Each structure stands twice: as structure tokens, then as C-alpha cells.
Coordinates of C-alpha atoms in Angstrom, one line a residue:
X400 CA -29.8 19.5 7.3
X401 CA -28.2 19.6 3.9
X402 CA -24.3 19.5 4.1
X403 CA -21.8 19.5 1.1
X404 CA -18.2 18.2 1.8
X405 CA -15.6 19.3 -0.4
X406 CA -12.3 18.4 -1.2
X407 CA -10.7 21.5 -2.8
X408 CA -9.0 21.4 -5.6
X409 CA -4.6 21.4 -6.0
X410 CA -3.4 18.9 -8.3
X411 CA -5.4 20.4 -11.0
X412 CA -3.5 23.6 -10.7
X413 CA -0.3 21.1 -11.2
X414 CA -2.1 19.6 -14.8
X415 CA -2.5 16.7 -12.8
X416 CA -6.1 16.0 -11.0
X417 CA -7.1 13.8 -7.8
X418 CA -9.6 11.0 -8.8
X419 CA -10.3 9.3 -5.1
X420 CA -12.2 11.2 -3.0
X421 CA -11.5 11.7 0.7
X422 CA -11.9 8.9 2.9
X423 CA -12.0 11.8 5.9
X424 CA -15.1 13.3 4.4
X425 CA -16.4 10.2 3.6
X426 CA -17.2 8.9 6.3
X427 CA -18.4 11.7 8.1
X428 CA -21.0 12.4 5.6
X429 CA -21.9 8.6 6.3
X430 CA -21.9 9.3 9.7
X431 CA -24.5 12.4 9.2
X432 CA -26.3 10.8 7.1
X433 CA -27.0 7.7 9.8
X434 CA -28.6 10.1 11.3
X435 CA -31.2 11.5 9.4
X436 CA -28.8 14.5 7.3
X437 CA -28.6 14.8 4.0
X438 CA -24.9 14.8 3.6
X439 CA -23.2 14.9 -0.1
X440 CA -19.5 14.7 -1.1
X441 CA -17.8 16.9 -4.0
X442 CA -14.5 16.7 -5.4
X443 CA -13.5 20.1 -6.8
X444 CA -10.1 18.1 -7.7
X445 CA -12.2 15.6 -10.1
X446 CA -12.1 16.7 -13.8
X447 CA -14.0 13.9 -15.4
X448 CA -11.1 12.0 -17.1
X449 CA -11.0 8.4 -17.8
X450 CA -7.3 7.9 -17.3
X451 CA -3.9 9.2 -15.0
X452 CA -2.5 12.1 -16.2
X453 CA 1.3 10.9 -15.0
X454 CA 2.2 12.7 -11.9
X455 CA 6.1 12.8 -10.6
X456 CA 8.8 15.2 -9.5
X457 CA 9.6 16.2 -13.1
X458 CA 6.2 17.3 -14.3
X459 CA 5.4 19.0 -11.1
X460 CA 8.4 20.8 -11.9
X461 CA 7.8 22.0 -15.0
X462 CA 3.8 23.1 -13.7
X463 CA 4.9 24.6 -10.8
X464 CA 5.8 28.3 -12.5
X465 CA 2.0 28.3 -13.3
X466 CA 1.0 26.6 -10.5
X467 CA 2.2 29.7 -8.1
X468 CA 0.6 32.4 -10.0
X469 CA -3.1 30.7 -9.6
X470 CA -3.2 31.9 -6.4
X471 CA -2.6 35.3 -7.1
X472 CA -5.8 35.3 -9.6
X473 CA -9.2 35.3 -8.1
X474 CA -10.8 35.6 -11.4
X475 CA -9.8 32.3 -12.7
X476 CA -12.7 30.1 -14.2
X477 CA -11.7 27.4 -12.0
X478 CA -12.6 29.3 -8.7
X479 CA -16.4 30.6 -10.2
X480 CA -16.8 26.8 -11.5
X481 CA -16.0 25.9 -7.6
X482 CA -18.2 28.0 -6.3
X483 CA -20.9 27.9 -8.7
X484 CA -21.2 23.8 -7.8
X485 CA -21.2 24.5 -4.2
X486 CA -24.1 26.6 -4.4
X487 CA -26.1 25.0 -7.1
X488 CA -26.5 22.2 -3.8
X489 CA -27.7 25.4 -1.4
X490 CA -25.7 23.5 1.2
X491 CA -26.6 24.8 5.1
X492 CA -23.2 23.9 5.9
X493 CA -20.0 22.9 4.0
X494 CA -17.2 21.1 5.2
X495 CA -13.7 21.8 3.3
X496 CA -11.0 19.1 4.4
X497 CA -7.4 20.4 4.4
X498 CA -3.6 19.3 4.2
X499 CA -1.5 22.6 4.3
X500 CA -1.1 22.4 0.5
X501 CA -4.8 23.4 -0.5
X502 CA -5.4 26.0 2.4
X503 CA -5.0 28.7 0.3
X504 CA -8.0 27.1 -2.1
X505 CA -10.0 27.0 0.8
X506 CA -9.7 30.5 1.3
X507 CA -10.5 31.7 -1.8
X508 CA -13.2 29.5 -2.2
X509 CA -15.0 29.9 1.2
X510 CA -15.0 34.1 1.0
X511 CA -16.3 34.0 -2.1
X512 CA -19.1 31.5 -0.9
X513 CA -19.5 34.0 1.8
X514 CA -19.9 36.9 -0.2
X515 CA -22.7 35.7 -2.1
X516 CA -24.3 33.3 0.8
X517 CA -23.3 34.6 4.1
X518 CA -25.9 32.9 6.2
X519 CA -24.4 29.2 4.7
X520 CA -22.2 27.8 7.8
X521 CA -18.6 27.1 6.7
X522 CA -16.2 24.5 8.4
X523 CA -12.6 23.7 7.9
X524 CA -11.6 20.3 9.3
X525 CA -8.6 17.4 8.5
X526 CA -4.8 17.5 8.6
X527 CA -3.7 21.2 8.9
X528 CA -7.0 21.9 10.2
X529 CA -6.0 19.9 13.2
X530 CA -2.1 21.0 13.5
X531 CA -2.5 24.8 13.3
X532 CA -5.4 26.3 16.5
X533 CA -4.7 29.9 15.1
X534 CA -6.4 28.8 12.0
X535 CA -9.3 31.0 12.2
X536 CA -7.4 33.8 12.5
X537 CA -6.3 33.4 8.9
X538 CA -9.9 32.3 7.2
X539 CA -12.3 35.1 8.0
X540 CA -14.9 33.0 6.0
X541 CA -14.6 29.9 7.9
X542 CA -16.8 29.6 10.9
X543 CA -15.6 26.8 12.6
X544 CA -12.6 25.0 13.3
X545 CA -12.7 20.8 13.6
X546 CA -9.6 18.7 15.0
X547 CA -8.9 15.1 14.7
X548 CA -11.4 12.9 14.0
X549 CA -14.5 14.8 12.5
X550 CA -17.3 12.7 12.8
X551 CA -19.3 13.5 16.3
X552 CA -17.8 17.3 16.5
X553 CA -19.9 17.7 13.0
X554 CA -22.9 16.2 13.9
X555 CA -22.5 18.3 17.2
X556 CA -22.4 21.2 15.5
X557 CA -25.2 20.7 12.4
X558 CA -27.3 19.7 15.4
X559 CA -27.5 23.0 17.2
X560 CA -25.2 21.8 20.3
X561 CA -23.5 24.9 22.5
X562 CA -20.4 25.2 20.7
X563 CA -18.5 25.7 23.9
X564 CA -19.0 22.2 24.6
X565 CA -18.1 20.2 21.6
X566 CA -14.5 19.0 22.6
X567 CA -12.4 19.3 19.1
X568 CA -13.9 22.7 17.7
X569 CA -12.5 26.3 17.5
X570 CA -14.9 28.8 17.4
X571 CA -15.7 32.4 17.0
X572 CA -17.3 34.5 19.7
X573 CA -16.4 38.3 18.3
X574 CA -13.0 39.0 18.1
X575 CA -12.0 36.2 20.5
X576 CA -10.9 32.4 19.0
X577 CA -12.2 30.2 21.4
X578 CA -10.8 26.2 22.0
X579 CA -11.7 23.9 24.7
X580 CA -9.7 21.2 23.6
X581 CA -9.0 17.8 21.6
X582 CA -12.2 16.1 20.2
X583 CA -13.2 13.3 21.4
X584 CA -11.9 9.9 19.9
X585 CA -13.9 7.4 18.5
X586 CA -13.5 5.0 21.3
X587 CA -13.9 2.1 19.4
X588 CA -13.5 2.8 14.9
X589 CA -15.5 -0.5 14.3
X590 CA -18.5 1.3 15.4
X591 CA -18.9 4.0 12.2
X592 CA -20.4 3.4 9.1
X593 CA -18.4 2.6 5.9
X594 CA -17.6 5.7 3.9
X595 CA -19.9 7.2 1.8
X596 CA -19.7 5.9 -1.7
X597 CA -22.7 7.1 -3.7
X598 CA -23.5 10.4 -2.9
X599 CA -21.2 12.6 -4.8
X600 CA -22.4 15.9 -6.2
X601 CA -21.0 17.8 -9.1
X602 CA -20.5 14.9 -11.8
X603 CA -22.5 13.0 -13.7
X604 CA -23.8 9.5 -12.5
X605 CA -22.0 7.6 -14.8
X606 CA -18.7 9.6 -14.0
X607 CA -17.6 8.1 -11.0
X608 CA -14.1 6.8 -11.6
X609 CA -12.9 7.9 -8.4
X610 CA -14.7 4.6 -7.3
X611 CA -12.9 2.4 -9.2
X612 CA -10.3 2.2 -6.6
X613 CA -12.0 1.7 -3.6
X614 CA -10.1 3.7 0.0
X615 CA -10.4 1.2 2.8
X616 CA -8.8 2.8 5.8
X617 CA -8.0 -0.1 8.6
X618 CA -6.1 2.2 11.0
X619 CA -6.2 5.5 12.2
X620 CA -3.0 7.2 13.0
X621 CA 0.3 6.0 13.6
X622 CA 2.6 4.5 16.7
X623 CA 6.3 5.6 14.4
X624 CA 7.8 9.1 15.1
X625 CA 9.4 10.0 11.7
X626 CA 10.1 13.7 12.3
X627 CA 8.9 14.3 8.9
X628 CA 5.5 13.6 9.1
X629 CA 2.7 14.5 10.4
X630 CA 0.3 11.7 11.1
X631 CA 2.2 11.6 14.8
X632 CA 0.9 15.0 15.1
X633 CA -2.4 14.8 13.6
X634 CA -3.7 11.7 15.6
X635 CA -1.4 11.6 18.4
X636 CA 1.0 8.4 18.5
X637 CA -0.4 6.9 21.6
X638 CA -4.2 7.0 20.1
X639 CA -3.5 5.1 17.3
X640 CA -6.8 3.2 16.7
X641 CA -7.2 -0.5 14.8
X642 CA -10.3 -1.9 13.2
X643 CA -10.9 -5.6 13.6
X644 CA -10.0 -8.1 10.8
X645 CA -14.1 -8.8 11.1
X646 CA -14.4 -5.0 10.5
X647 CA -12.3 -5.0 7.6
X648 CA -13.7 -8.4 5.8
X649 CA -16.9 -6.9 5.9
X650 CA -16.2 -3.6 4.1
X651 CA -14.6 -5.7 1.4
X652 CA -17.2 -8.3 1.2
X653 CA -19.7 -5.1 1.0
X654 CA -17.8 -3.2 -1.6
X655 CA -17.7 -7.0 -3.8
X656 CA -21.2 -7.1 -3.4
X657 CA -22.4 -3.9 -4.3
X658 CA -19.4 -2.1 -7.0
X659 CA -17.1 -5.1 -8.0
X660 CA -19.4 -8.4 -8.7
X661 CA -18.0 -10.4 -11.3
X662 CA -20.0 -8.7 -14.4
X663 CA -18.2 -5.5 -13.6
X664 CA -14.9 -6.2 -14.1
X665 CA -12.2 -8.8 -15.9
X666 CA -8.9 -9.2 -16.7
X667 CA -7.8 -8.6 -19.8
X668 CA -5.2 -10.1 -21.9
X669 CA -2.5 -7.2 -21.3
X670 CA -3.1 -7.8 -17.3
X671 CA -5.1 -4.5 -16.7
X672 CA -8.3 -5.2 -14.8
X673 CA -11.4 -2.9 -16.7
X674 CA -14.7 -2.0 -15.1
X675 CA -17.5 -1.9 -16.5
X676 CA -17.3 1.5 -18.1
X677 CA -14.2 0.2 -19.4
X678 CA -11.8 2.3 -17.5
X679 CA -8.3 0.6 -16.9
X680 CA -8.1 0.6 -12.9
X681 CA -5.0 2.4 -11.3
X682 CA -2.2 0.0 -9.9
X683 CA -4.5 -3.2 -11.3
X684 CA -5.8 -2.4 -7.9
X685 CA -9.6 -2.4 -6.6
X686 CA -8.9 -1.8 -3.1
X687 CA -5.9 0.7 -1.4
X688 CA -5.6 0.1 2.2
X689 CA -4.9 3.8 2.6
X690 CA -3.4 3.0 6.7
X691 CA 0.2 4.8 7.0
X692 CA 1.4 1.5 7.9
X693 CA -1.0 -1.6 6.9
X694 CA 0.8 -4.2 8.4
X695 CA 1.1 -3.1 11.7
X696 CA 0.2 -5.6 14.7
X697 CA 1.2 -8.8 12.3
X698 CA -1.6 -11.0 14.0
X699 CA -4.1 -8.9 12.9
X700 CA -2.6 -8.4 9.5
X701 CA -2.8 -12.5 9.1
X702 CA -6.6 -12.7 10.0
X703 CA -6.7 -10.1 7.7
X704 CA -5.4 -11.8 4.9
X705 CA -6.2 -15.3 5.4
X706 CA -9.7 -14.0 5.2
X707 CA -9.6 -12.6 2.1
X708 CA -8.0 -16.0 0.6
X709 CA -10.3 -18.1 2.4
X710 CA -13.4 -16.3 1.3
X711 CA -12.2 -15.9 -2.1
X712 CA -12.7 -12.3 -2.2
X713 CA -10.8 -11.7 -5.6
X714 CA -10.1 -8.1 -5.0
X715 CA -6.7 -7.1 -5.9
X716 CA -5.0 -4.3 -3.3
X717 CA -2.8 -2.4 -2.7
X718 CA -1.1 -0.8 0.6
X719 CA 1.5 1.6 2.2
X720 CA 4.0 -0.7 4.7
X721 CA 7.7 -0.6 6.0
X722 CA 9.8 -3.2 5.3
X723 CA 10.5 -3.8 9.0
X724 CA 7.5 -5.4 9.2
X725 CA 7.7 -8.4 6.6
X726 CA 8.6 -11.9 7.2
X727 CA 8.1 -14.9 4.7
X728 CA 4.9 -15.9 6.1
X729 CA 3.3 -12.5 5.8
X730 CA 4.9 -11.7 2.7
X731 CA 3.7 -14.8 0.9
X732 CA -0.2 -14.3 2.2
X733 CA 0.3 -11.1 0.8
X734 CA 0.9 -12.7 -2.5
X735 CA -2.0 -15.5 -2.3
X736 CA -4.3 -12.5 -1.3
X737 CA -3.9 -10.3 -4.2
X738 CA -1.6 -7.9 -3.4
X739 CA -0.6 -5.8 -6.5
X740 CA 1.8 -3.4 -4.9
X741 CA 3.1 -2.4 -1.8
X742 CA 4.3 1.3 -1.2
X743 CA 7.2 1.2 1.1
X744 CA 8.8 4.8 2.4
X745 CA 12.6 4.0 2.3
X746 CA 13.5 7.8 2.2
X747 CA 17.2 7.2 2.4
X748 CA 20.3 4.6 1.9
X749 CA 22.2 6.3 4.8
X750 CA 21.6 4.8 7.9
X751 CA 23.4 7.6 9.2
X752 CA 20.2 10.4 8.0
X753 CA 17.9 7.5 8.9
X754 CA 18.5 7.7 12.2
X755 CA 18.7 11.7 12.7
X756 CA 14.5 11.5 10.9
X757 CA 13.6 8.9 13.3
X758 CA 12.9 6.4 11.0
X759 CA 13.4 3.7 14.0
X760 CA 14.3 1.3 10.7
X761 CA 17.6 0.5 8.9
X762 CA 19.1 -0.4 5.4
X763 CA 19.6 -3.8 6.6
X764 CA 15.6 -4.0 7.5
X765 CA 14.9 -2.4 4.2
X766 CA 17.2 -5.1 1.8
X767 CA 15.7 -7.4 3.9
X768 CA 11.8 -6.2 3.5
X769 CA 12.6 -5.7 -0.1
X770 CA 14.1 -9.1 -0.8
X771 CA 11.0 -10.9 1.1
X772 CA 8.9 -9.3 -1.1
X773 CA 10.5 -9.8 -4.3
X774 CA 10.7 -13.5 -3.5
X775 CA 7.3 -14.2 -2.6
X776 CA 6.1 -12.0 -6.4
X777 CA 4.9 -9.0 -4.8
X778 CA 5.8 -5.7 -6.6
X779 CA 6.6 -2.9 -5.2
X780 CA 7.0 1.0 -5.1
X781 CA 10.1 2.6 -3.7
X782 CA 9.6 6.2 -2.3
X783 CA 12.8 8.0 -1.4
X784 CA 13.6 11.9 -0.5
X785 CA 16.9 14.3 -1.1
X786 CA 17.8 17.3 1.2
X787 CA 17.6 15.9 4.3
X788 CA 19.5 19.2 6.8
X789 CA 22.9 17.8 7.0
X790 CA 22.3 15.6 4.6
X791 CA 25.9 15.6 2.0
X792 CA 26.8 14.2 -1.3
X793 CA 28.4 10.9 0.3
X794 CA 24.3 10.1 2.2
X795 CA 23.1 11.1 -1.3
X796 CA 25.5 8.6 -3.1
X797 CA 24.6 5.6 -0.4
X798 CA 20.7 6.5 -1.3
X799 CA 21.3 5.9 -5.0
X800 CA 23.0 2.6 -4.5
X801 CA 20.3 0.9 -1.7
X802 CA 17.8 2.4 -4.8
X803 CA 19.9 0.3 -7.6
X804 CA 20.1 -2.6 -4.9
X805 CA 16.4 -3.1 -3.6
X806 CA 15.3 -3.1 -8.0
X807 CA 11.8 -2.1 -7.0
X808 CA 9.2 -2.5 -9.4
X809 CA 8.6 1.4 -9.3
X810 CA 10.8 4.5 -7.9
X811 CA 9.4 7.8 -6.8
X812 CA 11.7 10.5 -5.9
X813 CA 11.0 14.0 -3.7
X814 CA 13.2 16.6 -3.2
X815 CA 12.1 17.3 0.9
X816 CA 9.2 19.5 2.4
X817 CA 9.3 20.1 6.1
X818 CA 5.3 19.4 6.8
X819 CA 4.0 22.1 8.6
X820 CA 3.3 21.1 12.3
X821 CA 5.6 18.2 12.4
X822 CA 8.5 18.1 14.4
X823 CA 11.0 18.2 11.3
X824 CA 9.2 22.1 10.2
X825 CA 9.8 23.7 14.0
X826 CA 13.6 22.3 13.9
X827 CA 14.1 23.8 11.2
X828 CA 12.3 27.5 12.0
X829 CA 14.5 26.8 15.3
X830 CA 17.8 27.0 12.7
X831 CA 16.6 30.2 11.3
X832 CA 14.6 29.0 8.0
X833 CA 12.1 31.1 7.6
X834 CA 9.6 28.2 6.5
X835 CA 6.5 30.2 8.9
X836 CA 6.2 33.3 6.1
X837 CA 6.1 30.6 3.1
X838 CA 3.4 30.5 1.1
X839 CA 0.7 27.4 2.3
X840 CA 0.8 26.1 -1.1
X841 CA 4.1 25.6 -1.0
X842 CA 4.0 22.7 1.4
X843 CA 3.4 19.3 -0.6
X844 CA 6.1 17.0 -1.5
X845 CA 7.4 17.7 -4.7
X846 CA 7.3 21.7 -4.2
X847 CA 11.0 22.6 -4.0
X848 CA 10.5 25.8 -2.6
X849 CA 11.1 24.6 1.2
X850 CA 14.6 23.7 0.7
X851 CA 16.8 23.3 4.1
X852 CA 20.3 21.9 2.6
X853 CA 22.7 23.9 1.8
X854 CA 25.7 20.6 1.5
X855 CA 24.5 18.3 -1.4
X856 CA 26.1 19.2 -5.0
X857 CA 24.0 20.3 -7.8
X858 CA 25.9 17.0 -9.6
X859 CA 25.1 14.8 -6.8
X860 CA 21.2 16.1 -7.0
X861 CA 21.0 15.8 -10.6
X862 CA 22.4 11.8 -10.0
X863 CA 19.3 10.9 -7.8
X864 CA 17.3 12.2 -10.0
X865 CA 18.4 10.1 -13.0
X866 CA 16.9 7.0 -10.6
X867 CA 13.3 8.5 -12.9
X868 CA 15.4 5.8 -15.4
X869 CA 15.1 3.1 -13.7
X870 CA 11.0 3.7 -14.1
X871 CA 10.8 1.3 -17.6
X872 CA 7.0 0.8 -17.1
X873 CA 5.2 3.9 -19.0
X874 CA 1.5 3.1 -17.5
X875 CA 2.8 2.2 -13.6
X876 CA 1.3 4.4 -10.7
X877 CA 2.3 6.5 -7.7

């Protein structure tokens, strides 16, 4: 079978664009392709560039006027370009993975798919996919439903099995939706294939700068309950899954081998690492450790790392961590490792609106996380929101100091956006927001149109928002 996986595009309609392609879809076209498919990747959100376009609160900002009325145009060259690649492949199936923010290019692109090759199979998988079973209902072009984990409910279904028994897929049968249930976890992730890497469709071969920073993903889920998110939701706290350190070594060591031996990249005098197409690489990182929360299970996390310093791996990372979860030991392995940044969610200064989001974390763990990793050289990104509900001007202020406190090597500031699904969006519809008839393309993080505080000051707002100054590196990262 010939199968095209496609991540849709959204930050281009922001002027921004999305050079990594999904690590979901990844590796269930390795899967497919284990087995005898022919399964290609294409990233509709890949323009071809060879550097960043910068990417923050501010510039979404000023592209989100334009940003709203893309949607309303079907005619737009960007939807024909879409399609035209898609079919150019003359897929048998397509698989479009989805966060609530590029639903609504899914269903542009998949009726128009439909209207000029109805007999292709069309499947809808990944994030919202999984947190909204009415779905279908919705996307008349979309044939099938996937929750959860993708990779045996695809091959199920591209192999002819009776759709009524593949656990994890909603289906048509007339007029009825039909759902028999979660899909069936990977019982043990160590088992799958490493992503696919080389098979992308739609650019040319020497394009591929999305690989330049190579998605590891070491866990799947996440065992935190921060009502703001949705990775609770999407894989289900208590099925949190870990590869083995063995597992993870020997991705890297296959990734040094075949993309990132010694003749394709260097350091160069100003500190950026280059590869061989001489493309400066995002973050001075080669690997991102893409895990809600790499350091989870601190054993494991010290395998991990003493493996890569032991077998000299060279591969500068970077990962996404709380702060609760460093101590000196860890923090410093980090370091000797290659650690180029660490991404840490500190969301607020008030332990007051920390606790009410279920953080399960405090300022003093966060000075504290911050401070370890200071002192041990590793830089870091602080991410932090505004407009918690019930948030005021005096949680606001305390936000602003732990910011001016922790000095992070990087700030990035969101104005909230109650996911949809997670526990923090049906609150809220509970209060009376009407968040249910928004727009799905109004649900990412720096949209602004999903406000629920009504108690912080315009003043106050437009202090946190001055924390952009504290950013003095031009070329740094998200």
C-alpha cells in the first residue's frame, strides 16, 4: 500500500513555518513500512528556508488579523499547493495528524482531496484526534478516526482488518459513528522501529533541514496532572510508557552514524554548530528529547546520560524538564553530556495559581531547579503564562519577579489557552465561557482569543509582557 502522512500546515499562516516533522507520524510510517508498505511523510508546514523566522507572542500578534481570515478563503494558493503534493504521490490512504489548532486545515484540505479523489482513504489521527470521539461528525471527508497511539490501529486498517475490531478507531457505517474503544498500547515502546527519517515527499533531496535537529522521543505520556494540558488526556496518566536507556543510546548512536558523523558538522568560531549544507542548527542542538518531562524516573535519566558521556557520543541536546526534578548530580551529567538547553514550564511566580493548575511544584522547587542548573553551565528557557481564571494583578506582579529572579538564559511568554479536552477547557465551559462555539484555530498558545480573566489590569498585562526585554540574545530559540 502507498500511504502519505501529512502534517498540515498552521504556522505558515502565522509567517512563521514548522521545520521538524512529526515524530507521531514518523514512526508509524516506520512501522508500515516494517512491514512491507510504502509509507512517505510530508510536511505541508515546511517552506524550504534555511533559517528561523523568530516566532513569539508579539509577532503572532501582529499575524494573527491575517491569520483568521485564511480560513475563510478556500481559494488560497496555499490550499491547491497542499493538495496538488498530496496527489502528485496518488496515496491509497493519507494520514493527517492533528492538535486542535490545524483541524480546520485538515478539513479544507481533506474535502478537497475528496472531491477530486474520492476512492483515496482519508484518516485523522494524534492529539485532538484522540480527545474529541464526535470528530467524524465534523470532517465529512475523513474516513476514519485513530486514538492514542497510531501505529497497530493503521496497519490494521491499510491491511483490510474488520474495522469493528480494531480497538482505537472510529468509524463510519452510514449515518451511525461507530467506537469500540481505546486502542491498544504498545505494551512495551522499545519494541517499534526508530522514526522515519528519509522518506519525506514534497521537497527536494537536498532540502531536508527539518533533520538537522533530530526528535528523539524517550517517553510517551505523562504521570503530572497540570489542568492545562492535555498530554494527561491524550495518553492517560497511568499508561505513561518509558524506553530503556539501551533503547535510547541506540537511536543516538544510529542517528551519529548515519546523519551527524564528524564530516557533517563542526563548531564554528561564533559557537553555532553547521551541517554540512551549512545551515546554522536551532538551539546549537542536534538532538531534542521531545518527552513532556525528560527527566522523569532519575535512575533511568543517569544511565541515560552517563552513556552518552561514556561513549563519547558528541551530540549536543536539548529537552523539556521541571525543575522539581534536578539535583547537583543530575544537573552536572547534564552538563558533561552536552546539554545546550533545558525548557522548563514555570507558568507562574504565585504559588497561590500554581496550586489551583495542578502544577504539584512550587516557587521554592523552581529557584531551586533554576539555581542547580545555572551552577552546573546549563542554559535554560523559561516558559511562563498570564490569565490564569482568578488570576489578579498581585499573582501577575509575583510572576514577574520569580522571572527577574530565576535570569534564565531565554523567556517565552503566553497569554493562556484552555486546550480543548483538558480539564482546565471543561472548567471553564462549566463557568459559562463559551470556549465549545470557538473557532478550532483559535486554540494554540499564543492566540489570545480564548481569554478567561476578567481581574488582571491592562498595566499589569502590559508589565509581563515587557519580560520580551530580558531576551538580549537576537538568534536564541523557542
Amino acid at each position: 500500500m502507498k500511504i502519505l502522512l501529512v502534517n498540515p500546515p498552521f504556522y505558515r499562516f502565522l509567517g512563521s513555518h514548522y521545520n521538524a516533522n512529526s515524530l507521531g507520524i514518523a514512526y508509524i510510517a516506520a512501522y508500515l513500512n516494517d512491514r512491507g508498505h510504502d509509507a512517505w511523510l510530508y510536511n505541508a508546514d515546511y517552506i524550504g528556508e534555511k533559517k528561523f523566522r523568530k516566532y513569539d507572542l508579539i509577532h503572532a500578534q501582529e499575524n494573527f488579523t491575517n491569520y483568521k481570515e485564511y480560513f475563510k478563503n478556500q481559494n488560497l494558493p496555499i490550499w491547491e499547493e497542499v493538495v496538488e503534493t498530496i496527489l502528485r504521490f496518488e496515496p491509497e490512504w493519507i494520514g493527517y495528524t492533528s492538535y486542535t489548532a490545524n483541524v480546520s486545515s485538515i478539513d479544507i484540505i481533506s474535502s478537497k482531496v475528496k472531491e477530486r479523489s474520492p476512492k483515496i482513504k482519508q484518516v485523522i489521527g494524534g492529539v485532538h484526534a484522540t480527545l474529541d470521539p464526535n470528530l467524524l461528525n465534523k470532517l465529512s471527508a475523513i474516513d476514519y478516526c485513530i486514538q492514542r497511539e497510531g501505529e497497530k490501529a493503521m496497519l490494521s486498517l491499510i491491511e483490510n482488518e474488520p474495522v469493528e475490531t480494531i480497538s482505537g478507531v472510529i468509524s463510519r457505517s452510514g449515518n451511525k459513528i461507530i467506537n469500540i474503544g481505546d486502542a491498544n498500547v504498545n505494551k512495551n515502546i522499545d519494541d517499534l522501529p526508530f522514526p522515519e527519517r528519509d522518506k519525506f515527499w514534497g521537497i527536494d533531496k537536498d532540502e531536508k533541514s527539518f533533520v538537522d535537529v533530530s526528535y528523539i522521543c524517550t517517553i510517551r505520556g505523562c504521570p503530572y496532572r497540570c489542568n492545562y494540558c492535555a498530554s494527561p488526556f491524550h495518553w492517560k496518566r497511568d499508561k505513561t510508557q518509558y524506553r530503556s536507556p539501551e533503547s535510547v543510546l541506540s537511536e543516538m548512536r544510529h542517528l551519529r552514524k548515519k546523519y551527524w558523523n564528524d564530516k557533517q558538522y563542526d563548531f564554528s568560531a561564533s559557537g553555532n554548530i553547521k551541517n554540512k549544507s551549512n545551515l546554522i542548527i536551532e538551539d546549537n542542538s542536534i538532538i531534542y528529547f521531545v518527552d513532556d518531562v525528560f527527566t522523569i524516573k532519575k535512575p533511568r535519566v543517569k544511565k541515560i546520560l552517563r552513556g552518552i558521556i561514556d561513549e563519547k557520543l558528541d551530540m549536543p541536546w536539548k529537552c523539556e524538564a521541571r525543575t522539581d526534578h534536578f539535583d547537583e548530580e543530575i544537573a552536572e551529567l547534564m552538563k558533561q553530556a552536552g546539554c545546550t538547553r533545558v525548557k522548563l514550564g514555570f507558568e507562574s511566580g504565585s504559588d497561590r495559581i500554581l496550586k489551583n493548575i495542578q502544577k504539584d511544584e512550587t516557587t521554592e522547587d523552581m529557584i531551586k531547579g533554576a539555581k542547580l542548573l545555572k551552577d552546573a553551565g546549563v542554559p535554560f528557557t523559561a516558559y511562563f503564562m498570564a490569565g490564569f481564571p482568578g488570576e489578579t494583578d498581585e499573582d501577575l506582579k509575583q510572576t514577574i519577579k520569580l522571572a527577574e529572579k530565576i535570569e534564565a538564559n531565554y523567556y517565552v511568554l503566553s497569554i493562556l489557552s484552555p486546550y480543548y479536552g483538558t480539564k482546565m477547557y471543561f472548567d471553564m465551559i462549566e463557568m459559562g465561557y463559551e470556549l465549545d462555539k470557538k473557532p478550532w484555530e483559535y486554540f494554540y498558545h499564543h492566540s489570545g482569543e480564548l481569554l478567561v480573566n476578567n481581574t488582571i489590569s491592562n498595566d499589569m498585562l502590559t508589565k509581563y509582557l515587557q519580560l520580551n526585554e530580558l531576551n538580549n540574545t537576537a538568534n536564541n530559540y523557542i
